[in-house]
C-alpha positions as CSV (number, residue, x, y, z in Angstrom):
1,M,78.9,-31.3,-110.7
2,R,78.3,-33.2,-107.4
3,I,74.9,-35.1,-107.2
4,L,73.9,-35.7,-103.6
5,Q,73.5,-39.5,-102.8
6,W,70.4,-39.0,-100.9
7,V,68.5,-38.8,-104.3
8,A,69.0,-42.5,-104.8
9,A,66.4,-43.1,-102.0
10,L,63.7,-41.4,-103.8
11,A,61.0,-43.2,-106.0
12,V,60.1,-42.2,-109.0
13,G,56.2,-40.7,-109.1
14,F,53.7,-40.4,-111.9
15,V,51.9,-37.4,-113.0
16,F,48.5,-38.1,-114.7
17,S,48.0,-34.7,-116.7
18,S,50.2,-31.8,-117.8
19,T,50.6,-29.3,-120.4
20,L,54.1,-29.4,-120.3
21,V,56.5,-30.8,-122.9
22,R,56.3,-34.8,-123.5
23,A,58.9,-36.9,-125.0
24,D,58.2,-38.8,-128.2
25,D,58.3,-42.7,-127.8
26,G,59.8,-43.1,-131.0
27,N,56.8,-45.2,-132.6
28,G,54.2,-42.3,-133.5
29,G,52.9,-42.5,-129.9
30,K,52.2,-46.1,-130.3
31,G,55.2,-47.6,-128.6
32,N,56.4,-48.3,-124.8
33,A,56.5,-45.0,-123.3
34,G,58.4,-44.8,-120.1
35,A,56.6,-42.4,-117.8
36,D,55.5,-39.0,-117.0
37,L,57.0,-37.8,-113.8
38,S,56.7,-34.8,-111.7
39,L,59.6,-32.6,-110.5
40,F,59.3,-30.8,-107.1
41,R,61.8,-28.5,-105.4
42,V,64.7,-30.3,-103.4
43,A,63.9,-27.7,-100.7
44,D,60.2,-29.1,-100.5
45,I,61.0,-32.8,-100.3
46,N,59.4,-34.4,-97.1
47,G,62.6,-35.8,-95.6
48,P,64.8,-35.4,-92.3
49,G,67.4,-32.8,-92.6
50,V,66.5,-31.4,-96.3
51,G,67.5,-28.0,-96.4
52,S,69.6,-28.2,-93.1
53,G,73.2,-29.1,-92.4
54,A,72.4,-32.8,-93.6
55,F,72.3,-31.8,-97.0
56,P,74.2,-28.4,-97.5
57,Q,73.9,-28.7,-101.3
58,S,70.1,-28.7,-101.4
59,G,69.1,-25.8,-103.6
60,T,66.2,-23.2,-103.0
61,D,65.3,-22.3,-106.6
62,P,61.6,-21.6,-107.3
63,L,59.5,-23.7,-109.4
64,K,55.7,-23.3,-110.5
65,D,55.6,-26.9,-112.3
66,G,57.9,-29.4,-113.6
67,L,57.6,-32.5,-115.6
68,V,60.0,-35.1,-117.0
69,T,58.5,-37.4,-119.6
70,V,60.6,-40.8,-120.4
71,G,59.8,-42.3,-124.0
72,G,60.4,-45.9,-124.8
73,N,63.3,-45.2,-127.0
74,G,65.3,-43.5,-124.3
75,K,64.2,-39.8,-125.3
76,V,63.6,-37.7,-122.2
77,G,61.6,-34.5,-122.3
78,V,62.1,-31.9,-119.5
79,A,60.2,-28.9,-118.7
80,L,60.2,-26.4,-116.0
81,S,57.8,-23.4,-115.3
82,G,58.4,-20.7,-113.0
83,A,62.0,-21.7,-112.1
84,S,65.0,-19.3,-111.6
85,P,64.9,-17.0,-114.9
86,S,67.7,-16.9,-117.3
87,Q,69.6,-19.9,-115.7
88,A,71.0,-23.2,-117.1
89,Y,70.1,-26.7,-115.5
90,S,71.9,-30.0,-116.0
91,V,69.9,-33.1,-116.0
92,Y,71.0,-36.1,-114.2
93,F,69.5,-39.7,-113.7
94,C,70.5,-41.3,-110.3
95,R,70.1,-45.2,-110.3
96,F,69.0,-46.8,-107.2
97,G,71.5,-48.7,-105.5
98,F,74.7,-47.0,-107.2
99,G,75.4,-44.2,-104.9
100,Q,77.2,-41.2,-106.6
101,A,78.7,-43.4,-109.3
102,G,75.2,-44.2,-110.5
103,C,74.5,-40.7,-111.3
104,L,74.3,-40.3,-115.1
105,L,74.6,-36.8,-117.1
106,L,71.8,-36.9,-119.6
107,G,72.9,-34.5,-122.6
108,Q,75.2,-31.8,-122.1
109,A,75.9,-29.8,-119.1
110,G,73.3,-26.8,-119.0
111,A,71.1,-28.5,-121.4
112,L,67.9,-26.9,-120.2
113,A,68.0,-23.0,-120.2
114,T,65.2,-20.9,-118.9
115,D,63.9,-17.8,-120.2
116,A,63.0,-14.2,-118.5
117,K,60.0,-15.8,-116.8
118,G,61.8,-19.1,-115.6
119,N,60.1,-21.3,-118.2
120,G,62.3,-23.8,-120.2
121,S,62.3,-27.3,-121.8
122,A,65.0,-29.7,-123.3
123,S,65.1,-32.9,-124.9
124,V,68.0,-35.3,-123.6
125,T,68.7,-39.1,-124.2
126,F,69.6,-41.9,-122.1
127,P,73.0,-43.5,-123.2
128,P,72.6,-46.8,-125.0
129,P,73.2,-50.0,-123.0
130,A,76.1,-52.4,-123.6
131,P,75.2,-55.4,-125.8
132,N,73.0,-57.9,-124.4
133,A,72.6,-55.8,-121.2
134,P,69.1,-55.0,-120.0
135,N,67.6,-51.6,-120.7
136,N,65.5,-51.3,-117.7
137,W,66.1,-48.3,-115.7
138,A,65.0,-47.3,-112.0
139,G,65.9,-44.1,-110.0
140,A,65.2,-40.4,-109.6
141,F,65.8,-37.5,-112.0
142,V,67.9,-34.6,-110.7
143,L,68.3,-31.0,-112.1
144,T,71.4,-29.0,-110.9
145,R,71.7,-25.5,-111.6
146,S,75.0,-24.9,-113.6
147,G,77.6,-22.9,-112.0
148,T,76.5,-24.1,-108.5
149,T,77.1,-27.2,-106.4
150,T,73.2,-27.2,-105.6
151,N,70.6,-29.9,-106.5
152,E,67.4,-27.9,-107.3
153,Y,64.7,-30.4,-108.5
154,V,64.1,-34.1,-108.2
155,S,61.4,-36.4,-109.5
156,G,58.9,-37.8,-107.1
157,F,55.3,-37.8,-106.0
158,R,52.8,-35.7,-103.8
159,L,50.4,-37.1,-101.3
160,N,47.3,-35.1,-100.8
161,A,46.6,-34.6,-97.0
162,A,43.9,-36.5,-95.5
163,S,40.6,-34.8,-95.6
164,T,39.5,-33.7,-92.3
165,Q,36.1,-32.8,-93.3
166,Q,33.3,-34.7,-91.8
167,P,30.4,-35.8,-94.1
168,G,27.0,-34.1,-93.6
169,F,23.4,-34.7,-93.8
170,E,20.1,-33.2,-94.7
171,F,16.4,-34.4,-93.6
172,D,13.3,-33.0,-94.4
173,G,10.3,-34.4,-92.7
174,L,7.9,-34.6,-89.6
175,I,9.1,-34.9,-86.0
176,S,8.2,-38.4,-84.8
177,S,9.6,-38.2,-81.3
178,I,11.4,-36.2,-78.9
179,T,13.9,-36.8,-76.0
180,A,14.4,-33.8,-73.9
181,G,16.9,-35.4,-71.5
182,K,19.3,-35.9,-74.6
183,L,18.3,-32.8,-76.7
184,S,17.5,-35.0,-79.5
185,F,14.7,-35.9,-81.7
186,R,13.7,-38.3,-84.5
187,I,12.2,-37.5,-88.1
188,G,9.8,-39.8,-89.7
189,N,10.8,-43.6,-89.7
190,L,14.5,-42.8,-89.5
191,G,15.7,-45.1,-86.5
192,Q,18.5,-42.7,-85.2
193,D,18.4,-39.6,-82.8
194,I,19.2,-36.3,-84.2
195,F,21.1,-34.5,-81.6
196,T,21.5,-30.7,-80.9
197,N,23.8,-28.6,-78.8
198,G,24.6,-25.3,-77.9
199,S,25.8,-24.2,-81.6
200,T,22.7,-25.4,-83.0
201,Q,21.0,-22.7,-85.1
202,Y,17.1,-22.4,-85.2
203,G,14.9,-20.6,-88.1
204,G,11.6,-20.5,-89.4
205,G,10.1,-19.3,-86.2
206,L,12.0,-21.7,-83.9
207,K,14.1,-19.9,-81.1
208,G,15.4,-23.4,-79.5
209,F,15.2,-26.8,-78.8
210,A,12.0,-26.1,-76.5
211,D,9.9,-25.1,-79.5
212,L,10.1,-28.5,-81.4
213,I,6.9,-30.6,-81.0
214,V,6.0,-33.9,-82.3
215,G,4.5,-33.8,-85.8
216,M,6.2,-30.3,-86.7
217,R,7.7,-30.4,-90.3
218,V,11.6,-29.3,-90.0
219,E,14.4,-29.4,-92.3
220,V,17.6,-30.3,-90.6
221,Q,21.1,-29.9,-91.8
222,G,24.1,-31.3,-89.8
223,T,27.2,-33.4,-89.5
224,V,28.0,-37.1,-89.2
225,M,30.3,-37.3,-86.4
226,V,33.2,-39.9,-86.2
227,D,31.0,-42.2,-84.0
228,G,28.2,-42.0,-86.3
229,T,26.1,-39.7,-84.2
230,L,24.1,-37.2,-86.2
231,L,24.6,-33.6,-85.0
232,A,22.3,-31.0,-86.0
233,N,23.9,-27.7,-87.1
234,S,20.6,-26.0,-88.1
235,V,16.9,-27.0,-87.6
236,D,14.3,-24.9,-89.7
237,Q,10.6,-25.1,-89.2
238,N,9.2,-25.9,-92.6
239,G,5.4,-26.1,-93.0
240,T,2.8,-27.0,-90.3
241,D,1.4,-30.5,-89.3
242,D,-1.6,-29.7,-91.5
243,D,0.5,-30.4,-94.5
244,P,0.5,-33.8,-95.9
245,P,3.3,-36.1,-95.0
246,R,6.2,-35.9,-97.5
247,W,9.1,-37.0,-95.2
248,R,12.3,-37.5,-97.3
249,G,15.9,-37.6,-96.1
250,H,19.3,-38.2,-97.5
251,R,22.9,-38.0,-96.7
252,K,25.3,-35.7,-98.3
253,G,29.1,-35.6,-98.3
254,P,31.9,-37.9,-99.1
């Protein structure tokens, strides 16, 4: 079975929680466990040419979840959920910097077999090091489907997309000033204008910006723009100027 050299450039990643199988560290859970690593489809890896002619041996098997757990004694637990049903997968560890020659078969070929739902697990072991040799490893785990020349799953990590959601705000208080030319107003002692635009919604008897008056109690919900500007999404009249002052304000969001 050929293992593609490109996997040697992938860094191992950590998964913080999983219900999949975990390897025993050989010391009742109190030893130096290696790591819990997530598995991903080779076809989904973020890299140039993946799934194209640059890596013609990249597989496309499905995968719902995958985990590799490395124990401190060299025991490795591997689990797949939602992979190809009734298939056998071989487990390799490809060391960084050694190219094709650095890929070691862990256990026997086809050590992990999936059931009719594509779920399966296996326990394999790292080969013992030579006498007086270091027993530290760095590289990536690769699973290949037996009977094919494709790499299906590889250890790595996922980065969540940066949030594009802007923080919001909510204020409830008395209008202290209005700047008609800017379509803005201020509430209480808040030293910042709250701007409105054509998308601002009005309620509580208000039909538009022109209905706002100093001393009116309003409830405002809006968005904090990138430059820090406060933009009102909705302005609702909340009581009258006869009510006792009870201005409050807070921002909400990230």
